[in-house]
Amino acid sequence: MKANRFVLGRIGGSHYTHTGGGANYLCLSNNPTYATYHKGTQGWSYIYGSEYEGSGFTGFGRNLLHHDAPCAVCYVSSRGSQLMYPARNDCPPNWTREYWGYLSSGHYGHKHSTEFICVDRNAESVPGSSSGQHGVLLYPTQGICGSLPCPPYVSGRELTCAVCTK
């Protein structure tokens, strides 16, 4: 059975220079609903749109530098479990691969941590975007030898990932 895929909106998260706020990426709706609110910023928690970084990386098949990153949800009614399988582009036995891509997160030198996510190797961008606003940023993730054994890992090589369902 094929997954139903629908675009929700765009990836959002905390600004890469902020030391606090949320640590994970969110899939934000293109049509938010508001209830009670204060006008203007209050100095609390902020969320920014995301864009691709990693100048010169060609694994996505085209240059996505500074393009905004959309998000999508995949739903397969016959499968109840989902796994993001880092450092592999296939799935464990008896699991179904929905897509594979590259493990991505914020930059290691920025002032807050982000969640690792699997960005599809055929990544898309929000139409009309490429202005470099630098909110929350997505970088391909590279393995570093040390506690991570080399071999089988190769220091500095971009890691793949797969999203699997069962």
JSON list of C-alpha atoms in Angstrom, two decimals:
[
{"chain": "A", "resi": 1, "resn": "MET", "atom": "CA", "xyz": [0.00, 0.00, 0.00]},
{"chain": "A", "resi": 2, "resn": "LYS", "atom": "CA", "xyz": [1.31, 3.42, -0.94]},
{"chain": "A", "resi": 3, "resn": "ALA", "atom": "CA", "xyz": [1.53, 6.22, 1.61]},
{"chain": "A", "resi": 4, "resn": "ASN", "atom": "CA", "xyz": [-0.82, 9.16, 1.35]},
{"chain": "A", "resi": 5, "resn": "ARG", "atom": "CA", "xyz": [1.35, 12.28, 1.41]},
{"chain": "A", "resi": 6, "resn": "PHE", "atom": "CA", "xyz": [0.01, 15.73, 1.98]},
{"chain": "A", "resi": 7, "resn": "VAL", "atom": "CA", "xyz": [1.86, 18.97, 2.53]},
{"chain": "A", "resi": 8, "resn": "LEU", "atom": "CA", "xyz": [1.02, 20.65, 5.81]},
{"chain": "A", "resi": 9, "resn": "GLY", "atom": "CA", "xyz": [3.09, 23.78, 5.48]},
{"chain": "A", "resi": 10, "resn": "ARG", "atom": "CA", "xyz": [6.67, 24.56, 6.37]},
{"chain": "A", "resi": 11, "resn": "ILE", "atom": "CA", "xyz": [9.26, 23.50, 8.91]},
{"chain": "A", "resi": 12, "resn": "GLY", "atom": "CA", "xyz": [9.62, 25.86, 11.86]},
{"chain": "A", "resi": 13, "resn": "GLY", "atom": "CA", "xyz": [11.76, 26.08, 14.98]},
{"chain": "A", "resi": 14, "resn": "SER", "atom": "CA", "xyz": [13.83, 28.31, 17.23]},
{"chain": "A", "resi": 15, "resn": "HIS", "atom": "CA", "xyz": [16.26, 30.79, 15.68]},
{"chain": "A", "resi": 16, "resn": "TYR", "atom": "CA", "xyz": [19.74, 29.37, 15.25]},
{"chain": "A", "resi": 17, "resn": "THR", "atom": "CA", "xyz": [21.36, 32.11, 17.38]},
{"chain": "A", "resi": 18, "resn": "HIS", "atom": "CA", "xyz": [18.96, 31.80, 20.33]},
{"chain": "A", "resi": 19, "resn": "THR", "atom": "CA", "xyz": [20.17, 29.89, 23.38]},
{"chain": "A", "resi": 20, "resn": "GLY", "atom": "CA", "xyz": [16.70, 28.81, 24.49]},
{"chain": "A", "resi": 21, "resn": "GLY", "atom": "CA", "xyz": [13.32, 27.98, 23.08]},
{"chain": "A", "resi": 22, "resn": "GLY", "atom": "CA", "xyz": [12.18, 24.73, 21.54]},
{"chain": "A", "resi": 23, "resn": "ALA", "atom": "CA", "xyz": [14.77, 22.15, 20.53]},
{"chain": "A", "resi": 24, "resn": "ASN", "atom": "CA", "xyz": [12.74, 20.31, 17.90]},
{"chain": "A", "resi": 25, "resn": "TYR", "atom": "CA", "xyz": [11.51, 21.14, 14.44]},
{"chain": "A", "resi": 26, "resn": "LEU", "atom": "CA", "xyz": [7.76, 21.46, 13.91]},
{"chain": "A", "resi": 27, "resn": "CYS", "atom": "CA", "xyz": [5.62, 21.02, 10.83]},
{"chain": "A", "resi": 28, "resn": "LEU", "atom": "CA", "xyz": [3.67, 24.29, 10.81]},
{"chain": "A", "resi": 29, "resn": "SER", "atom": "CA", "xyz": [0.38, 24.79, 9.03]},
{"chain": "A", "resi": 30, "resn": "ASN", "atom": "CA", "xyz": [0.19, 27.25, 6.15]},
{"chain": "A", "resi": 31, "resn": "ASN", "atom": "CA", "xyz": [-3.10, 28.40, 7.72]},
{"chain": "A", "resi": 32, "resn": "PRO", "atom": "CA", "xyz": [-2.62, 28.97, 11.48]},
{"chain": "A", "resi": 33, "resn": "THR", "atom": "CA", "xyz": [-5.58, 29.43, 13.81]},
{"chain": "A", "resi": 34, "resn": "TYR", "atom": "CA", "xyz": [-5.29, 32.00, 16.59]},
{"chain": "A", "resi": 35, "resn": "ALA", "atom": "CA", "xyz": [-7.25, 32.35, 19.84]},
{"chain": "A", "resi": 36, "resn": "THR", "atom": "CA", "xyz": [-6.30, 34.79, 22.64]},
{"chain": "A", "resi": 37, "resn": "TYR", "atom": "CA", "xyz": [-3.15, 36.75, 21.81]},
{"chain": "A", "resi": 38, "resn": "HIS", "atom": "CA", "xyz": [-1.10, 39.85, 22.69]},
{"chain": "A", "resi": 39, "resn": "LYS", "atom": "CA", "xyz": [-0.09, 42.30, 19.97]},
{"chain": "A", "resi": 40, "resn": "GLY", "atom": "CA", "xyz": [3.64, 42.47, 19.29]},
{"chain": "A", "resi": 41, "resn": "THR", "atom": "CA", "xyz": [6.42, 40.31, 20.66]},
{"chain": "A", "resi": 42, "resn": "GLN", "atom": "CA", "xyz": [6.57, 39.68, 24.40]},
{"chain": "A", "resi": 43, "resn": "GLY", "atom": "CA", "xyz": [10.09, 38.26, 24.83]},
{"chain": "A", "resi": 44, "resn": "TRP", "atom": "CA", "xyz": [8.83, 34.71, 25.42]},
{"chain": "A", "resi": 45, "resn": "SER", "atom": "CA", "xyz": [9.39, 31.90, 22.95]},
{"chain": "A", "resi": 46, "resn": "TYR", "atom": "CA", "xyz": [9.67, 32.48, 19.21]},
{"chain": "A", "resi": 47, "resn": "ILE", "atom": "CA", "xyz": [9.34, 30.28, 16.18]},
{"chain": "A", "resi": 48, "resn": "TYR", "atom": "CA", "xyz": [10.90, 30.94, 12.79]},
{"chain": "A", "resi": 49, "resn": "GLY", "atom": "CA", "xyz": [10.58, 29.39, 9.37]},
{"chain": "A", "resi": 50, "resn": "SER", "atom": "CA", "xyz": [13.37, 27.15, 8.16]},
{"chain": "A", "resi": 51, "resn": "GLU", "atom": "CA", "xyz": [15.67, 27.19, 5.19]},
{"chain": "A", "resi": 52, "resn": "TYR", "atom": "CA", "xyz": [18.26, 24.87, 3.75]},
{"chain": "A", "resi": 53, "resn": "GLU", "atom": "CA", "xyz": [21.96, 25.50, 4.38]},
{"chain": "A", "resi": 54, "resn": "GLY", "atom": "CA", "xyz": [25.08, 23.49, 3.53]},
{"chain": "A", "resi": 55, "resn": "SER", "atom": "CA", "xyz": [26.53, 25.34, 0.53]},
{"chain": "A", "resi": 56, "resn": "GLY", "atom": "CA", "xyz": [27.84, 23.01, -2.13]},
{"chain": "A", "resi": 57, "resn": "PHE", "atom": "CA", "xyz": [26.02, 19.86, -0.93]},
{"chain": "A", "resi": 58, "resn": "THR", "atom": "CA", "xyz": [24.58, 18.12, -4.00]},
{"chain": "A", "resi": 59, "resn": "GLY", "atom": "CA", "xyz": [22.88, 15.09, -2.42]},
{"chain": "A", "resi": 60, "resn": "PHE", "atom": "CA", "xyz": [19.40, 16.56, -2.89]},
{"chain": "A", "resi": 61, "resn": "GLY", "atom": "CA", "xyz": [19.85, 16.71, -6.66]},
{"chain": "A", "resi": 62, "resn": "ARG", "atom": "CA", "xyz": [19.81, 20.50, -6.86]},
{"chain": "A", "resi": 63, "resn": "ASN", "atom": "CA", "xyz": [21.04, 23.55, -4.97]},
{"chain": "A", "resi": 64, "resn": "LEU", "atom": "CA", "xyz": [18.59, 24.31, -2.17]},
{"chain": "A", "resi": 65, "resn": "LEU", "atom": "CA", "xyz": [20.77, 26.92, -0.39]},
{"chain": "A", "resi": 66, "resn": "HIS", "atom": "CA", "xyz": [18.54, 29.55, 1.27]},
{"chain": "A", "resi": 67, "resn": "HIS", "atom": "CA", "xyz": [15.28, 28.03, -0.02]},
{"chain": "A", "resi": 68, "resn": "ASP", "atom": "CA", "xyz": [12.56, 27.62, 2.61]},
{"chain": "A", "resi": 69, "resn": "ALA", "atom": "CA", "xyz": [11.82, 24.03, 3.65]},
{"chain": "A", "resi": 70, "resn": "PRO", "atom": "CA", "xyz": [8.26, 22.70, 3.43]},
{"chain": "A", "resi": 71, "resn": "CYS", "atom": "CA", "xyz": [6.98, 19.76, 5.46]},
{"chain": "A", "resi": 72, "resn": "ALA", "atom": "CA", "xyz": [4.62, 16.92, 4.72]},
{"chain": "A", "resi": 73, "resn": "VAL", "atom": "CA", "xyz": [2.87, 14.14, 6.57]},
{"chain": "A", "resi": 74, "resn": "CYS", "atom": "CA", "xyz": [2.78, 10.58, 5.29]},
{"chain": "A", "resi": 75, "resn": "TYR", "atom": "CA", "xyz": [-0.07, 8.35, 6.39]},
{"chain": "A", "resi": 76, "resn": "VAL", "atom": "CA", "xyz": [-0.48, 4.68, 5.72]},
{"chain": "A", "resi": 77, "resn": "SER", "atom": "CA", "xyz": [-3.72, 3.34, 7.21]},
{"chain": "A", "resi": 78, "resn": "SER", "atom": "CA", "xyz": [-2.51, -0.26, 7.32]},
{"chain": "A", "resi": 79, "resn": "ARG", "atom": "CA", "xyz": [0.66, 0.47, 9.33]},
{"chain": "A", "resi": 80, "resn": "GLY", "atom": "CA", "xyz": [0.73, 1.71, 12.90]},
{"chain": "A", "resi": 81, "resn": "SER", "atom": "CA", "xyz": [4.41, 2.26, 13.69]},
{"chain": "A", "resi": 82, "resn": "GLN", "atom": "CA", "xyz": [6.90, 4.68, 12.20]},
{"chain": "A", "resi": 83, "resn": "LEU", "atom": "CA", "xyz": [10.67, 4.70, 12.57]},
{"chain": "A", "resi": 84, "resn": "MET", "atom": "CA", "xyz": [13.23, 7.24, 11.44]},
{"chain": "A", "resi": 85, "resn": "TYR", "atom": "CA", "xyz": [16.25, 5.02, 10.81]},
{"chain": "A", "resi": 86, "resn": "PRO", "atom": "CA", "xyz": [19.41, 7.19, 10.95]},
{"chain": "A", "resi": 87, "resn": "ALA", "atom": "CA", "xyz": [22.59, 6.27, 9.06]},
{"chain": "A", "resi": 88, "resn": "ARG", "atom": "CA", "xyz": [20.69, 3.85, 6.77]},
{"chain": "A", "resi": 89, "resn": "ASN", "atom": "CA", "xyz": [18.78, 4.35, 3.53]},
{"chain": "A", "resi": 90, "resn": "ASP", "atom": "CA", "xyz": [16.91, 1.07, 3.88]},
{"chain": "A", "resi": 91, "resn": "CYS", "atom": "CA", "xyz": [14.67, -0.38, 6.59]},
{"chain": "A", "resi": 92, "resn": "PRO", "atom": "CA", "xyz": [14.93, -3.25, 9.07]},
{"chain": "A", "resi": 93, "resn": "PRO", "atom": "CA", "xyz": [13.50, -6.59, 7.95]},
{"chain": "A", "resi": 94, "resn": "ASN", "atom": "CA", "xyz": [9.69, -6.64, 7.71]},
{"chain": "A", "resi": 95, "resn": "TRP", "atom": "CA", "xyz": [9.46, -2.82, 7.65]},
{"chain": "A", "resi": 96, "resn": "THR", "atom": "CA", "xyz": [8.40, -0.73, 4.64]},
{"chain": "A", "resi": 97, "resn": "ARG", "atom": "CA", "xyz": [10.51, 2.21, 3.48]},
{"chain": "A", "resi": 98, "resn": "GLU", "atom": "CA", "xyz": [8.35, 5.28, 2.82]},
{"chain": "A", "resi": 99, "resn": "TYR", "atom": "CA", "xyz": [11.30, 7.42, 1.74]},
{"chain": "A", "resi": 100, "resn": "TRP", "atom": "CA", "xyz": [15.00, 7.90, 2.30]},
{"chain": "A", "resi": 101, "resn": "GLY", "atom": "CA", "xyz": [17.16, 10.99, 2.42]},
{"chain": "A", "resi": 102, "resn": "TYR", "atom": "CA", "xyz": [19.77, 12.74, 4.52]},
{"chain": "A", "resi": 103, "resn": "LEU", "atom": "CA", "xyz": [19.93, 13.12, 8.27]},
{"chain": "A", "resi": 104, "resn": "SER", "atom": "CA", "xyz": [19.66, 16.86, 8.99]},
{"chain": "A", "resi": 105, "resn": "SER", "atom": "CA", "xyz": [19.71, 19.19, 11.99]},
{"chain": "A", "resi": 106, "resn": "GLY", "atom": "CA", "xyz": [20.88, 22.62, 13.07]},
{"chain": "A", "resi": 107, "resn": "HIS", "atom": "CA", "xyz": [24.58, 23.60, 12.86]},
{"chain": "A", "resi": 108, "resn": "TYR", "atom": "CA", "xyz": [26.79, 22.17, 15.62]},
{"chain": "A", "resi": 109, "resn": "GLY", "atom": "CA", "xyz": [28.19, 25.62, 16.46]},
{"chain": "A", "resi": 110, "resn": "HIS", "atom": "CA", "xyz": [24.87, 27.39, 16.92]},
{"chain": "A", "resi": 111, "resn": "LYS", "atom": "CA", "xyz": [23.69, 28.24, 20.39]},
{"chain": "A", "resi": 112, "resn": "HIS", "atom": "CA", "xyz": [20.90, 25.70, 20.78]},
{"chain": "A", "resi": 113, "resn": "SER", "atom": "CA", "xyz": [20.25, 22.10, 19.90]},
{"chain": "A", "resi": 114, "resn": "THR", "atom": "CA", "xyz": [17.71, 20.90, 17.36]},
{"chain": "A", "resi": 115, "resn": "GLU", "atom": "CA", "xyz": [16.11, 17.59, 16.59]},
{"chain": "A", "resi": 116, "resn": "PHE", "atom": "CA", "xyz": [17.60, 15.35, 13.92]},
{"chain": "A", "resi": 117, "resn": "ILE", "atom": "CA", "xyz": [15.13, 14.84, 11.08]},
{"chain": "A", "resi": 118, "resn": "CYS", "atom": "CA", "xyz": [15.21, 12.86, 7.84]},
{"chain": "A", "resi": 119, "resn": "VAL", "atom": "CA", "xyz": [14.99, 15.19, 4.82]},
{"chain": "A", "resi": 120, "resn": "ASP", "atom": "CA", "xyz": [13.87, 13.40, 1.65]},
{"chain": "A", "resi": 121, "resn": "ARG", "atom": "CA", "xyz": [16.63, 13.03, -0.98]},
{"chain": "A", "resi": 122, "resn": "ASN", "atom": "CA", "xyz": [14.18, 14.65, -3.40]},
{"chain": "A", "resi": 123, "resn": "ALA", "atom": "CA", "xyz": [13.72, 17.62, -1.07]},
{"chain": "A", "resi": 124, "resn": "GLU", "atom": "CA", "xyz": [11.39, 20.38, -2.19]},
{"chain": "A", "resi": 125, "resn": "SER", "atom": "CA", "xyz": [11.35, 24.06, -1.39]},
{"chain": "A", "resi": 126, "resn": "VAL", "atom": "CA", "xyz": [8.56, 26.56, -0.84]},
{"chain": "A", "resi": 127, "resn": "PRO", "atom": "CA", "xyz": [7.80, 28.11, -4.25]},
{"chain": "A", "resi": 128, "resn": "GLY", "atom": "CA", "xyz": [9.23, 31.62, -4.65]},
{"chain": "A", "resi": 129, "resn": "SER", "atom": "CA", "xyz": [11.60, 31.36, -1.67]},
{"chain": "A", "resi": 130, "resn": "SER", "atom": "CA", "xyz": [15.38, 31.84, -1.75]},
{"chain": "A", "resi": 131, "resn": "SER", "atom": "CA", "xyz": [16.02, 35.06, 0.13]},
{"chain": "A", "resi": 132, "resn": "GLY", "atom": "CA", "xyz": [18.20, 33.83, 3.04]},
{"chain": "A", "resi": 133, "resn": "GLN", "atom": "CA", "xyz": [16.21, 35.07, 6.06]},
{"chain": "A", "resi": 134, "resn": "HIS", "atom": "CA", "xyz": [18.15, 32.72, 8.40]},
{"chain": "A", "resi": 135, "resn": "GLY", "atom": "CA", "xyz": [15.55, 31.58, 10.93]},
{"chain": "A", "resi": 136, "resn": "VAL", "atom": "CA", "xyz": [15.86, 27.92, 11.90]},
{"chain": "A", "resi": 137, "resn": "LEU", "atom": "CA", "xyz": [18.42, 26.26, 9.63]},
{"chain": "A", "resi": 138, "resn": "LEU", "atom": "CA", "xyz": [18.81, 22.73, 8.24]},
{"chain": "A", "resi": 139, "resn": "TYR", "atom": "CA", "xyz": [22.25, 21.24, 7.62]},
{"chain": "A", "resi": 140, "resn": "PRO", "atom": "CA", "xyz": [23.18, 17.78, 6.39]},
{"chain": "A", "resi": 141, "resn": "THR", "atom": "CA", "xyz": [24.67, 15.79, 9.30]},
{"chain": "A", "resi": 142, "resn": "GLN", "atom": "CA", "xyz": [28.15, 14.30, 9.08]},
{"chain": "A", "resi": 143, "resn": "GLY", "atom": "CA", "xyz": [29.57, 11.52, 11.23]},
{"chain": "A", "resi": 144, "resn": "ILE", "atom": "CA", "xyz": [32.69, 12.27, 13.30]},
{"chain": "A", "resi": 145, "resn": "CYS", "atom": "CA", "xyz": [35.06, 9.48, 14.34]},
{"chain": "A", "resi": 146, "resn": "GLY", "atom": "CA", "xyz": [35.83, 8.96, 18.02]},
{"chain": "A", "resi": 147, "resn": "SER", "atom": "CA", "xyz": [33.01, 7.46, 20.04]},
{"chain": "A", "resi": 148, "resn": "LEU", "atom": "CA", "xyz": [31.45, 6.83, 16.63]},
{"chain": "A", "resi": 149, "resn": "PRO", "atom": "CA", "xyz": [33.53, 3.92, 15.26]},
{"chain": "A", "resi": 150, "resn": "CYS", "atom": "CA", "xyz": [35.40, 4.38, 11.98]},
{"chain": "A", "resi": 151, "resn": "PRO", "atom": "CA", "xyz": [35.04, 2.05, 10.20]},
{"chain": "A", "resi": 152, "resn": "PRO", "atom": "CA", "xyz": [32.17, 1.38, 9.62]},
{"chain": "A", "resi": 153, "resn": "TYR", "atom": "CA", "xyz": [31.49, 5.16, 9.72]},
{"chain": "A", "resi": 154, "resn": "VAL", "atom": "CA", "xyz": [33.59, 7.56, 7.64]},
{"chain": "A", "resi": 155, "resn": "SER", "atom": "CA", "xyz": [34.49, 10.83, 9.32]},
{"chain": "A", "resi": 156, "resn": "GLY", "atom": "CA", "xyz": [32.94, 13.82, 7.55]},
{"chain": "A", "resi": 157, "resn": "ARG", "atom": "CA", "xyz": [30.61, 11.82, 5.31]},
{"chain": "A", "resi": 158, "resn": "GLU", "atom": "CA", "xyz": [26.96, 12.95, 5.17]},
{"chain": "A", "resi": 159, "resn": "LEU", "atom": "CA", "xyz": [24.67, 10.38, 6.76]},
{"chain": "A", "resi": 160, "resn": "THR", "atom": "CA", "xyz": [21.58, 9.00, 5.10]},
{"chain": "A", "resi": 161, "resn": "CYS", "atom": "CA", "xyz": [18.31, 8.09, 6.81]},
{"chain": "A", "resi": 162, "resn": "ALA", "atom": "CA", "xyz": [15.09, 6.28, 6.05]},
{"chain": "A", "resi": 163, "resn": "VAL", "atom": "CA", "xyz": [11.54, 6.67, 7.29]},
{"chain": "A", "resi": 164, "resn": "CYS", "atom": "CA", "xyz": [10.05, 3.21, 7.77]},
{"chain": "A", "resi": 165, "resn": "THR", "atom": "CA", "xyz": [6.57, 1.98, 8.72]},
{"chain": "A", "resi": 166, "resn": "LYS", "atom": "CA", "xyz": [5.15, -1.32, 9.90]}
]
